[in-house]
PDB file of C-alpha atoms and ligand atoms in Angstrom:
ATOM      1  CA  MET A   1     100.202 111.400  86.756  1.00 89.00           C
ATOM      2  CA  ILE A   2      99.025 111.495  89.908  1.00 95.00           C
ATOM      3  CA  SER A   3      95.156 111.632  90.037  1.00 96.00           C
ATOM      4  CA  ALA A   4      93.932 109.707  92.997  1.00 98.00           C
ATOM      5  CA  TYR A   5      94.724 109.461  96.567  1.00 98.00           C
ATOM      6  CA  LEU A   6      93.917 106.951  98.977  1.00 98.00           C
ATOM      7  CA  PHE A   7      94.066 107.111 102.637  1.00 98.00           C
ATOM      8  CA  ASP A   8      94.700 105.498 106.047  1.00 98.00           C
ATOM      9  CA  LEU A   9      91.916 106.276 108.463  1.00 98.00           C
ATOM     10  CA  ASP A  10      93.368 106.016 111.912  1.00 96.00           C
ATOM     11  CA  GLY A  11      96.670 107.690 112.149  1.00 94.00           C
ATOM     12  CA  VAL A  12      96.379 109.758 109.435  1.00 97.00           C
ATOM     13  CA  LEU A  13      93.067 110.878 109.159  1.00 98.00           C
ATOM     14  CA  VAL A  14      91.964 110.955 113.120  1.00 98.00           C
ATOM     15  CA  ASP A  15      93.828 109.926 116.067  1.00 95.00           C
ATOM     16  CA  THR A  16      91.352 106.851 116.688  1.00 96.00           C
ATOM     17  CA  ALA A  17      94.775 104.391 118.147  1.00 93.00           C
ATOM     18  CA  GLU A  18      94.253 106.174 121.532  1.00 93.00           C
ATOM     19  CA  TYR A  19      91.115 104.450 121.574  1.00 97.00           C
ATOM     20  CA  HIS A  20      91.646 101.195 120.281  1.00 97.00           C
ATOM     21  CA  PHE A  21      94.898 101.111 122.932  1.00 97.00           C
ATOM     22  CA  LYS A  22      92.263 102.080 125.999  1.00 97.00           C
ATOM     23  CA  ALA A  23      90.132  99.754 124.937  1.00 98.00           C
ATOM     24  CA  TRP A  24      92.587  96.499 123.955  1.00 98.00           C
ATOM     25  CA  ARG A  25      93.968  97.434 127.734  1.00 98.00           C
ATOM     26  CA  ARG A  26      90.685  96.989 129.455  1.00 98.00           C
ATOM     27  CA  LEU A  27      90.318  93.614 127.313  1.00 98.00           C
ATOM     28  CA  ALA A  28      94.062  92.545 128.892  1.00 98.00           C
ATOM     29  CA  ASN A  29      93.522  93.821 132.518  1.00 98.00           C
ATOM     30  CA  GLU A  30      89.647  91.762 132.269  1.00 98.00           C
ATOM     31  CA  LEU A  31      92.144  89.073 131.372  1.00 98.00           C
ATOM     32  CA  GLY A  32      94.653  89.018 133.927  1.00 98.00           C
ATOM     33  CA  PHE A  33      97.319  90.289 132.364  1.00 98.00           C
ATOM     34  CA  ASP A  34      98.772  94.157 130.728  1.00 98.00           C
ATOM     35  CA  PHE A  35     101.079  95.647 127.564  1.00 97.00           C
ATOM     36  CA  THR A  36     102.420  98.743 126.799  1.00 95.00           C
ATOM     37  CA  GLU A  37     101.814 101.884 124.620  1.00 91.00           C
ATOM     38  CA  HIS A  38     105.617 100.335 123.268  1.00 90.00           C
ATOM     39  CA  GLN A  39     103.901  96.581 122.239  1.00 94.00           C
ATOM     40  CA  ASN A  40     100.564  98.960 120.950  1.00 93.00           C
ATOM     41  CA  GLU A  41     102.465 100.577 118.621  1.00 87.00           C
ATOM     42  CA  GLN A  42     102.679  96.840 116.536  1.00 89.00           C
ATOM     43  CA  LEU A  43      98.945  96.850 116.278  1.00 92.00           C
ATOM     44  CA  LYS A  44      98.648  99.686 113.609  1.00 88.00           C
ATOM     45  CA  GLY A  45      96.302  98.672 110.551  1.00 87.00           C
ATOM     46  CA  ILE A  46      96.462  95.759 111.851  1.00 90.00           C
ATOM     47  CA  SER A  47      92.933  94.188 111.798  1.00 93.00           C
ATOM     48  CA  ARG A  48      91.042  93.156 114.905  1.00 96.00           C
ATOM     49  CA  MET A  49      91.329  89.839 115.279  1.00 96.00           C
ATOM     50  CA  GLU A  50      94.528  89.651 114.226  1.00 95.00           C
ATOM     51  CA  SER A  51      95.255  92.805 116.857  1.00 97.00           C
ATOM     52  CA  LEU A  52      93.718  90.208 119.195  1.00 98.00           C
ATOM     53  CA  GLU A  53      95.597  87.083 118.423  1.00 98.00           C
ATOM     54  CA  ARG A  54      98.804  88.971 119.461  1.00 97.00           C
ATOM     55  CA  ILE A  55      97.457  90.442 122.343  1.00 98.00           C
ATOM     56  CA  LEU A  56      96.738  87.071 123.604  1.00 98.00           C
ATOM     57  CA  THR A  57      99.900  85.525 122.844  1.00 98.00           C
ATOM     58  CA  TRP A  58     101.855  88.229 125.100  1.00 98.00           C
ATOM     59  CA  GLY A  59      99.353  87.632 127.876  1.00 98.00           C
ATOM     60  CA  ASN A  60     100.001  83.222 127.577  1.00 98.00           C
ATOM     61  CA  VAL A  61      96.259  82.950 127.428  1.00 98.00           C
ATOM     62  CA  THR A  62      94.461  80.970 124.753  1.00 98.00           C
ATOM     63  CA  LEU A  63      91.064  80.905 124.253  1.00 98.00           C
ATOM     64  CA  THR A  64      88.375  78.727 121.338  1.00 98.00           C
ATOM     65  CA  ASP A  65      87.451  80.250 118.782  1.00 98.00           C
ATOM     66  CA  ALA A  66      83.877  81.455 120.212  1.00 98.00           C
ATOM     67  CA  GLY A  67      86.177  82.989 122.781  1.00 98.00           C
ATOM     68  CA  LYS A  68      87.865  85.182 120.557  1.00 98.00           C
ATOM     69  CA  LEU A  69      84.841  86.100 119.099  1.00 98.00           C
ATOM     70  CA  ASP A  70      83.692  87.263 122.275  1.00 98.00           C
ATOM     71  CA  TRP A  71      86.167  88.975 123.322  1.00 98.00           C
ATOM     72  CA  ALA A  72      86.501  90.851 120.485  1.00 98.00           C
ATOM     73  CA  THR A  73      83.173  91.443 120.732  1.00 98.00           C
ATOM     74  CA  ARG A  74      83.137  93.348 123.924  1.00 98.00           C
ATOM     75  CA  LYS A  75      86.649  95.510 123.409  1.00 98.00           C
ATOM     76  CA  ASN A  76      84.883  96.695 119.797  1.00 98.00           C
ATOM     77  CA  GLY A  77      81.739  97.690 121.934  1.00 98.00           C
ATOM     78  CA  TRP A  78      83.952  99.948 124.733  1.00 98.00           C
ATOM     79  CA  TYR A  79      86.475 101.397 121.283  1.00 98.00           C
ATOM     80  CA  LEU A  80      82.810 102.366 119.558  1.00 98.00           C
ATOM     81  CA  GLU A  81      81.479 104.200 123.841  1.00 98.00           C
ATOM     82  CA  TYR A  82      84.572 106.465 122.277  1.00 97.00           C
ATOM     83  CA  VAL A  83      83.676 106.800 119.017  1.00 98.00           C
ATOM     84  CA  SER A  84      80.547 107.088 118.858  1.00 97.00           C
ATOM     85  CA  ARG A  85      82.080 110.716 121.033  1.00 97.00           C
ATOM     86  CA  MET A  86      83.482 111.822 117.957  1.00 98.00           C
ATOM     87  CA  LYS A  87      82.926 114.528 116.384  1.00 98.00           C
ATOM     88  CA  PRO A  88      84.078 117.014 113.286  1.00 98.00           C
ATOM     89  CA  ALA A  89      87.114 118.923 115.644  1.00 98.00           C
ATOM     90  CA  ASP A  90      88.722 115.682 116.007  1.00 98.00           C
ATOM     91  CA  VAL A  91      90.333 115.284 112.687  1.00 98.00           C
ATOM     92  CA  LEU A  92      93.409 116.207 112.734  1.00 97.00           C
ATOM     93  CA  PRO A  93      94.989 119.197 111.917  1.00 95.00           C
ATOM     94  CA  GLY A  94      95.167 120.770 108.244  1.00 95.00           C
ATOM     95  CA  VAL A  95      93.144 117.320 107.031  1.00 97.00           C
ATOM     96  CA  ARG A  96      89.764 118.877 106.212  1.00 96.00           C
ATOM     97  CA  GLU A  97      92.190 122.007 104.516  1.00 95.00           C
ATOM     98  CA  PHE A  98      93.686 119.369 102.583  1.00 95.00           C
ATOM     99  CA  LEU A  99      90.621 117.617 101.429  1.00 96.00           C
ATOM    100  CA  ASP A 100      89.048 120.591 100.160  1.00 95.00           C
ATOM    101  CA  ALA A 101      92.565 121.394  98.236  1.00 94.00           C
ATOM    102  CA  CYS A 102      92.256 117.591  96.561  1.00 95.00           C
ATOM    103  CA  ARG A 103      88.721 118.253  95.742  1.00 95.00           C
ATOM    104  CA  ALA A 104      89.251 121.940  94.202  1.00 94.00           C
ATOM    105  CA  LYS A 105      92.047 120.204  92.281  1.00 93.00           C
ATOM    106  CA  GLY A 106      89.821 117.593  91.230  1.00 96.00           C
ATOM    107  CA  ILE A 107      91.525 114.639  92.443  1.00 96.00           C
ATOM    108  CA  LYS A 108      90.067 111.639  93.396  1.00 98.00           C
ATOM    109  CA  ILE A 109      89.970 110.627  97.346  1.00 98.00           C
ATOM    110  CA  ALA A 110      89.404 106.913  98.249  1.00 98.00           C
ATOM    111  CA  LEU A 111      90.012 105.674 101.631  1.00 98.00           C
ATOM    112  CA  GLY A 112      91.510 102.557 102.788  1.00 98.00           C
ATOM    113  CA  SER A 113      90.949 101.089 106.068  1.00 97.00           C
ATOM    114  CA  ALA A 114      91.478  97.266 108.137  1.00 95.00           C
ATOM    115  CA  SER A 115      88.956  99.171 110.492  1.00 97.00           C
ATOM    116  CA  LYS A 116      85.277  97.858 110.278  1.00 97.00           C
ATOM    117  CA  ASN A 117      84.146 100.937 112.253  1.00 98.00           C
ATOM    118  CA  ALA A 118      85.204 103.337 109.201  1.00 98.00           C
ATOM    119  CA  ARG A 119      82.232 104.297 107.857  1.00 98.00           C
ATOM    120  CA  LEU A 120      80.719 105.483 111.185  1.00 98.00           C
ATOM    121  CA  ILE A 121      83.952 107.620 112.198  1.00 98.00           C
ATOM    122  CA  LEU A 122      84.094 109.859 108.984  1.00 98.00           C
ATOM    123  CA  LYS A 123      80.198 110.141 109.160  1.00 98.00           C
ATOM    124  CA  ASN A 124      80.466 111.066 112.895  1.00 98.00           C
ATOM    125  CA  THR A 125      83.796 114.179 112.365  1.00 98.00           C
ATOM    126  CA  ASP A 126      81.618 115.163 109.139  1.00 98.00           C
ATOM    127  CA  LEU A 127      84.361 113.352 106.180  1.00 98.00           C
ATOM    128  CA  LEU A 128      82.201 110.948 104.192  1.00 98.00           C
ATOM    129  CA  ARG A 129      81.429 113.324 102.273  1.00 97.00           C
ATOM    130  CA  TYR A 130      84.506 114.064 100.632  1.00 98.00           C
ATOM    131  CA  PHE A 131      85.178 110.611  99.643  1.00 98.00           C
ATOM    132  CA  ASP A 132      84.635 109.046  95.969  1.00 98.00           C
ATOM    133  CA  ALA A 133      85.472 105.730  97.747  1.00 98.00           C
ATOM    134  CA  VAL A 134      85.145 103.956 101.275  1.00 98.00           C
ATOM    135  CA  ILE A 135      87.140 101.086 101.360  1.00 98.00           C
ATOM    136  CA  ASP A 136      87.638  99.602 104.666  1.00 97.00           C
ATOM    137  CA  GLY A 137      87.422  96.271 106.505  1.00 96.00           C
ATOM    138  CA  ASN A 138      83.676  94.884 105.713  1.00 96.00           C
ATOM    139  CA  LYS A 139      85.060  94.637 102.481  1.00 97.00           C
ATOM    140  CA  THR A 140      88.731  92.957 102.165  1.00 96.00           C
ATOM    141  CA  THR A 141      89.559  89.704 103.619  1.00 94.00           C
ATOM    142  CA  ARG A 142      93.113  90.540 103.518  1.00 94.00           C
ATOM    143  CA  SER A 143      95.046  92.635 106.122  1.00 91.00           C
ATOM    144  CA  LYS A 144      97.815  94.867 104.779  1.00 93.00           C
ATOM    145  CA  PRO A 145     100.579  94.334 104.017  1.00 94.00           C
ATOM    146  CA  ASP A 146      98.434  92.864 101.249  1.00 96.00           C
ATOM    147  CA  PRO A 147      97.493  95.669  98.528  1.00 98.00           C
ATOM    148  CA  GLU A 148      93.397  94.278  98.034  1.00 98.00           C
ATOM    149  CA  VAL A 149      92.581  97.334 100.299  1.00 98.00           C
ATOM    150  CA  PHE A 150      94.356  99.823  97.788  1.00 98.00           C
ATOM    151  CA  LEU A 151      94.115  98.228  94.475  1.00 98.00           C
ATOM    152  CA  LEU A 152      89.980  97.919  95.115  1.00 98.00           C
ATOM    153  CA  GLY A 153      90.190 101.915  96.334  1.00 98.00           C
ATOM    154  CA  ALA A 154      91.645 102.420  92.480  1.00 98.00           C
ATOM    155  CA  GLN A 155      88.783  99.943  91.154  1.00 98.00           C
ATOM    156  CA  GLU A 156      86.515 101.686  92.218  1.00 98.00           C
ATOM    157  CA  LEU A 157      87.906 104.846  91.276  1.00 98.00           C
ATOM    158  CA  GLY A 158      88.679 103.374  87.912  1.00 98.00           C
ATOM    159  CA  VAL A 159      92.155 105.259  88.126  1.00 98.00           C
ATOM    160  CA  PRO A 160      95.148 102.519  87.452  1.00 98.00           C
ATOM    161  CA  PRO A 161      97.243 101.823  91.045  1.00 98.00           C
ATOM    162  CA  ALA A 162     100.495 103.817  89.133  1.00 98.00           C
ATOM    163  CA  GLU A 163      97.809 107.169  89.603  1.00 98.00           C
ATOM    164  CA  CYS A 164      97.755 106.359  92.909  1.00 98.00           C
ATOM    165  CA  LEU A 165      99.074 107.857  96.140  1.00 98.00           C
ATOM    166  CA  VAL A 166      98.577 106.673  99.329  1.00 98.00           C
ATOM    167  CA  PHE A 167      98.776 108.489 102.827  1.00 98.00           C
ATOM    168  CA  GLU A 168      99.824 105.795 105.527  1.00 97.00           C
ATOM    169  CA  ASP A 169     101.258 106.168 109.310  1.00 95.00           C
ATOM    170  CA  ALA A 170     101.745 102.077 109.077  1.00 93.00           C
ATOM    171  CA  VAL A 171     104.632 100.387 107.483  1.00 92.00           C
ATOM    172  CA  ALA A 172     102.591  97.620 106.697  1.00 92.00           C
ATOM    173  CA  GLY A 173     100.626  99.911 104.972  1.00 95.00           C
ATOM    174  CA  ILE A 174     103.268 102.047 103.201  1.00 97.00           C
ATOM    175  CA  GLU A 175     104.410  98.381 101.890  1.00 97.00           C
ATOM    176  CA  ALA A 176     101.075  97.607 100.453  1.00 97.00           C
ATOM    177  CA  ALA A 177     100.610 100.465  98.611  1.00 98.00           C
ATOM    178  CA  HIS A 178     104.077  99.491  97.561  1.00 98.00           C
ATOM    179  CA  ARG A 179     103.205  95.618  96.455  1.00 98.00           C
ATOM    180  CA  GLY A 180      99.692  97.694  94.529  1.00 98.00           C
ATOM    181  CA  GLY A 181     102.326  99.546  92.254  1.00 98.00           C
ATOM    182  CA  MET A 182     101.561 103.074  94.267  1.00 98.00           C
ATOM    183  CA  LYS A 183     103.864 106.203  95.736  1.00 97.00           C
ATOM    184  CA  ALA A 184     103.308 106.222  99.473  1.00 97.00           C
ATOM    185  CA  VAL A 185     103.336 109.234 101.829  1.00 97.00           C
ATOM    186  CA  GLY A 186     104.408 108.579 105.099  1.00 96.00           C
ATOM    187  CA  VAL A 187     102.480 110.168 108.088  1.00 95.00           C
ATOM    188  CA  GLY A 188     104.692 110.247 111.136  1.00 92.00           C
ATOM    189  CA  ALA A 189     107.771 109.512 112.482  1.00 90.00           C
ATOM    190  CA  PRO A 190     110.683 109.112 109.631  1.00 91.00           C
ATOM    191  CA  GLU A 191     112.436 106.359 111.250  1.00 89.00           C
ATOM    192  CA  VAL A 192     109.574 104.307 111.536  1.00 86.00           C
ATOM    193  CA  LEU A 193     108.968 105.565 107.719  1.00 92.00           C
ATOM    194  CA  MET A 194     111.652 105.195 105.659  1.00 94.00           C
ATOM    195  CA  GLU A 195     110.325 102.879 103.397  1.00 97.00           C
ATOM    196  CA  ALA A 196     107.792 105.557 102.072  1.00 97.00           C
ATOM    197  CA  ASP A 197     108.350 108.090  98.930  1.00 96.00           C
ATOM    198  CA  LEU A 198     107.984 111.556 100.802  1.00 95.00           C
ATOM    199  CA  ILE A 199     107.366 111.405 104.634  1.00 94.00           C
ATOM    200  CA  ILE A 200     105.210 114.469 106.188  1.00 94.00           C
ATOM    201  CA  SER A 201     104.798 114.549 110.166  1.00 92.00           C
ATOM    202  CA  GLY A 202     101.219 115.513 109.251  1.00 94.00           C
ATOM    203  CA  PHE A 203      98.472 117.813 106.787  1.00 94.00           C
ATOM    204  CA  LYS A 204      99.883 121.033 107.927  1.00 89.00           C
ATOM    205  CA  ASP A 205     104.201 119.895 107.059  1.00 74.00           C
ATOM    206  CA  GLU A 206     105.297 122.316 104.512  1.00 74.00           C
ATOM    207  CA  HIS A 207     106.552 119.141 102.647  1.00 76.00           C
ATOM    208  CA  LEU A 208     102.948 118.637 101.620  1.00 81.00           C
ATOM    209  CA  ALA A 209     104.574 121.176  99.022  1.00 78.00           C
ATOM    210  CA  LYS A 210     106.889 118.676  98.282  1.00 78.00           C
ATOM    211  CA  LEU A 211     103.899 117.129  96.686  1.00 83.00           C
ATOM    212  CA  HIS A 212     104.522 118.015  93.617  1.00 74.00           C
ATOM    213  CA  SER A 213     107.541 116.393  93.110  1.00 75.00           C
ATOM    214  CA  LEU A 214     106.011 112.475  93.097  1.00 78.00           C
TER     215      LEU A 214
HETATM  216  P1  LIG B   1      88.577  98.048 113.929  1.00 84.71           P
HETATM  217  P2  LIG B   1      93.574 101.765 109.547  1.00 84.71           P
HETATM  218  C1  LIG B   1      93.122  99.919 111.903  1.00 84.71           C
HETATM  219  O1  LIG B   1      92.672 101.365 110.926  1.00 84.71           O
HETATM  220  C2  LIG B   1      94.083 100.671 113.368  1.00 84.71           C
HETATM  221  O2  LIG B   1      95.221 101.002 112.938  1.00 84.71           O
HETATM  222  C3  LIG B   1      93.675  99.044 113.697  1.00 84.71           C
HETATM  223  O3  LIG B   1      94.488  99.036 115.283  1.00 84.71           O
HETATM  224  C4  LIG B   1      92.724  98.679 114.344  1.00 84.71           C
HETATM  225  O4  LIG B   1      92.761  96.871 114.641  1.00 84.71           O
HETATM  226  C5  LIG B   1      91.896  98.171 112.678  1.00 84.71           C
HETATM  227  O5  LIG B   1      91.488  99.140 111.863  1.00 84.71           O
HETATM  228  C6  LIG B   1      90.813  97.754 112.763  1.00 84.71           C
HETATM  229  O6  LIG B   1      89.122  98.404 113.362  1.00 84.71           O
HETATM  230  O7  LIG B   1      88.822  97.005 115.545  1.00 84.71           O
HETATM  231  O8  LIG B   1      87.856  99.415 114.063  1.00 84.71           O
HETATM  232  O9  LIG B   1      87.826  97.269 112.611  1.00 84.71           O
HETATM  233  O10 LIG B   1      95.060 102.687 110.511  1.00 84.71           O
HETATM  234  O11 LIG B   1      93.929 100.495 108.616  1.00 84.71           O
HETATM  235  O12 LIG B   1      92.513 102.644 109.048  1.00 84.71           O
HETATM  236 MG1  LIG B   2      96.616 103.856 110.415  1.00 84.71          MG
END
């Protein structure tokens, strides 16, 4: 029996990946190199500092720890310029209706995101009120595919992991759910998310009807 849904944020409820890409690209450009949208795929679901490490490797740039913190803070400032302009209309299609339906059925709802800006994004898009628990990058110490973020979510909801269903757009997030003993719905491309128990292209998808089979 599934009694709780745990949602990733970026790529599932909102599309902030594009803002992350623009801000990271600006950082790379200011450091004298560039990277592609294809490379950016590898940053999805990955924490801010881990993302920076990967980007610096791509550009063959070495920084001190203080330098890394400084550039990560700058990137976050650029990212926040986009996020601060987000509105309720920026929620991905079908998400609000799906969350309304979850609430009506009495399903508990938690967020499980790597982002330290998750609360601000939920507030600006008027999604915060749907969540019984918000687990974000400020509450976790280990990145997905470690299951910490989802196990904390289950704990805050007071629901055993076996009764939780995770919605994720990142491969690392699907693995995190499974390692936590939870089933996972992949939101996105089947060729990327083949480890998921069910794959949907979004919340307007006819596959949503198959959720009850999980
Ligand atoms: P921040 P998610 C992740 O969000 C993003 O996919 C990833 O690109 C980003 O680096 C990470 O959050 C940290 O975000 O810099 O805002 O703390 O998919 O876990 O909701
Ligand atoms: Mg994501």
